Short mmCIF file of C-alpha atoms in Angstrom, two decimals:
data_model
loop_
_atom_site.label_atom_id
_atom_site.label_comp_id
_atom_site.label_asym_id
_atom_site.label_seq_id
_atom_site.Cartn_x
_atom_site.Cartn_y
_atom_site.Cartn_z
CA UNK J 1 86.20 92.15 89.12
CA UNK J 2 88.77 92.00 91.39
CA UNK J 3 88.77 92.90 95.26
CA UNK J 4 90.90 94.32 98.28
CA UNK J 5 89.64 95.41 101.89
CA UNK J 6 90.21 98.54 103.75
CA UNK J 7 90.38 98.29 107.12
CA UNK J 8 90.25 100.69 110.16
CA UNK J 9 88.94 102.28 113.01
CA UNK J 10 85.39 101.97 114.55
CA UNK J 11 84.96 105.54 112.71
CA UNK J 12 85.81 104.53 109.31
CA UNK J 13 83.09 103.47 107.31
CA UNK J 14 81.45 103.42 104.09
CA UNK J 15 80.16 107.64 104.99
CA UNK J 16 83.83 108.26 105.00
CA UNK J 17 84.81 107.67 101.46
CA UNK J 18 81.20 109.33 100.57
CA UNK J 19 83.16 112.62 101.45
CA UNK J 20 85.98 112.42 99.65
CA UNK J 21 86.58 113.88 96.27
CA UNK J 22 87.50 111.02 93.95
CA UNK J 23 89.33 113.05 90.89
CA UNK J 24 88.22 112.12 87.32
CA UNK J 25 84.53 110.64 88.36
CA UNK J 26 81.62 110.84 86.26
CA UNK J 27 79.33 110.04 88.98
CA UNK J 28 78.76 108.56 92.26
CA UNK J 29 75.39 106.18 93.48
CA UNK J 30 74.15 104.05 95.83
CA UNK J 31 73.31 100.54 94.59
CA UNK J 32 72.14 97.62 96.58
CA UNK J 33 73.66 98.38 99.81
CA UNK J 34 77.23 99.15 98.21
CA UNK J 35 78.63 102.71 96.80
CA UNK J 36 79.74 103.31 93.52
CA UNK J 37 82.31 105.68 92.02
CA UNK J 38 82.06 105.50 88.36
CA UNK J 39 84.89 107.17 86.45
CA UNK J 40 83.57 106.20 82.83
CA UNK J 41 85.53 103.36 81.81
CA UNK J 42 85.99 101.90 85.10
CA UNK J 43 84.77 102.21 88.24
CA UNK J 44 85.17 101.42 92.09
CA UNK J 45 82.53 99.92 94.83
CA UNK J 46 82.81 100.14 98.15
CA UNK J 47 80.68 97.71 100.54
CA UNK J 48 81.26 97.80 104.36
CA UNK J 49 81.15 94.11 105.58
CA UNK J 50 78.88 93.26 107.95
CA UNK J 51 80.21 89.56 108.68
CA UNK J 52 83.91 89.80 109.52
CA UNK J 53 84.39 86.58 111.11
CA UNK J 54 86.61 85.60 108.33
CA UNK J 55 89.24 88.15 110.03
CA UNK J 56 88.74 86.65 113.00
CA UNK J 57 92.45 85.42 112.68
CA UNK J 58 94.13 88.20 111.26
CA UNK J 59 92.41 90.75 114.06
CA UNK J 60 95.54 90.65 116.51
CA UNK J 61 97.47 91.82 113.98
CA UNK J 62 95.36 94.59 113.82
CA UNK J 63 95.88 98.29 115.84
CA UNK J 64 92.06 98.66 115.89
CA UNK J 65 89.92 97.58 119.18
CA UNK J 66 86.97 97.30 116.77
CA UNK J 67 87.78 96.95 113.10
CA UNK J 68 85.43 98.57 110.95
CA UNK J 69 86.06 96.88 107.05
CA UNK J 70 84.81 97.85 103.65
CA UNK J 71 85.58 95.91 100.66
CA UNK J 72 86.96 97.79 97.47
CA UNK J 73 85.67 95.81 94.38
CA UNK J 74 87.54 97.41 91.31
CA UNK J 75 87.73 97.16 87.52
CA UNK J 76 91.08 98.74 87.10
CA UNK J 77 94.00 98.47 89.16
CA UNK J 78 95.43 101.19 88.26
CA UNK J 79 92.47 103.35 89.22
CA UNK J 80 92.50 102.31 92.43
CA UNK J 81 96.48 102.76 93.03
CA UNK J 82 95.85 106.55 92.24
CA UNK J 83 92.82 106.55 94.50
CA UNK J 84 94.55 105.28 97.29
CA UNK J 85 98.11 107.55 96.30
CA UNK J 86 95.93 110.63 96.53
CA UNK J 87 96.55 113.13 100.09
CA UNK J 88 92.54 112.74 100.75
CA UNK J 89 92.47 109.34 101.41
CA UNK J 90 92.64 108.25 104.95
CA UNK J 91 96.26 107.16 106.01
CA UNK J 92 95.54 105.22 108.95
CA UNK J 93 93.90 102.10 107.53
CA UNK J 94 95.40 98.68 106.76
CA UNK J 95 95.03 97.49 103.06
CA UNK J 96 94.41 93.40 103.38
CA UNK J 97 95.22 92.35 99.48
CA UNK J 98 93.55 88.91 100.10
CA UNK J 99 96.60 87.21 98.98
CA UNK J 100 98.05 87.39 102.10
CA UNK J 101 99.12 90.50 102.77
CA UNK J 102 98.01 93.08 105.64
CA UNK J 103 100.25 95.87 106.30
CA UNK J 104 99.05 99.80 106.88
CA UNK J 105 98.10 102.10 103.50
CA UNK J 106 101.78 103.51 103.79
CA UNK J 107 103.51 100.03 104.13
CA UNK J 108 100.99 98.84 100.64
CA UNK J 109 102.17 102.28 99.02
CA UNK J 110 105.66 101.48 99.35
CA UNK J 111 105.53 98.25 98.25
CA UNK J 112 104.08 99.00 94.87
CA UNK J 113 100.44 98.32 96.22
CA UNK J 114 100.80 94.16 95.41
CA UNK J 115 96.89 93.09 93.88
CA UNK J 116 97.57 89.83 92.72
#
């Protein structure tokens, strides 16, 4: 499985992507603490981090007074590059690719969304 972080506002949380419509899912569950979006071959899960001390350095960078971040843990990149693309996903988060790279959802679209 492979991983990136969403980050944004004290509003944003693991309730907001509840809401959305993710196109193509089979189903959607809660499952120890996390949320799953299962599209049949793949799916997504989405786990707001309680402990982000590990940010601690990368927080300045940051337009958020209080960051509020949810890790994405994926089985298909590609999934997640159209969930991302689509006009009902919030815009005004940072994508942190956890190879080094934090830069807003628009900057991470442009650049081809980098994963690895």
């Amino acid at each position: 499985m492979k991983w990136i972080f969403l980050i944004g506002n004290e509003t944003f949380n693991v309730e907001t992507v509840k809401k959305l419509k993710h196109a193509d899912m089979v189903c959607s569950y809660d499952e120890d603490g996390r949320y799953c979006v299962d599209f049949g071959d793949d799916h997504i899960f989405y786990e707001q981090m309680t402990n982000i001390d590990e940010f601690e350095g990368d927080m300045p960078m940051l337009p958020f007074i209080n960051p509020t971040i949810i890790m994405m843990t994926y089985t298909s990149s590609e999934r997640v590059r159209k969930v991302l693309s689509r006009d009902n996903f919030p815009k005004d988060i940072y994508i942190d690719n956890d190879f080094g790279l934090i830069v807003s959802l628009t900057e991470f679209i442009n650049l081809g969304m980098p994963m690895k």
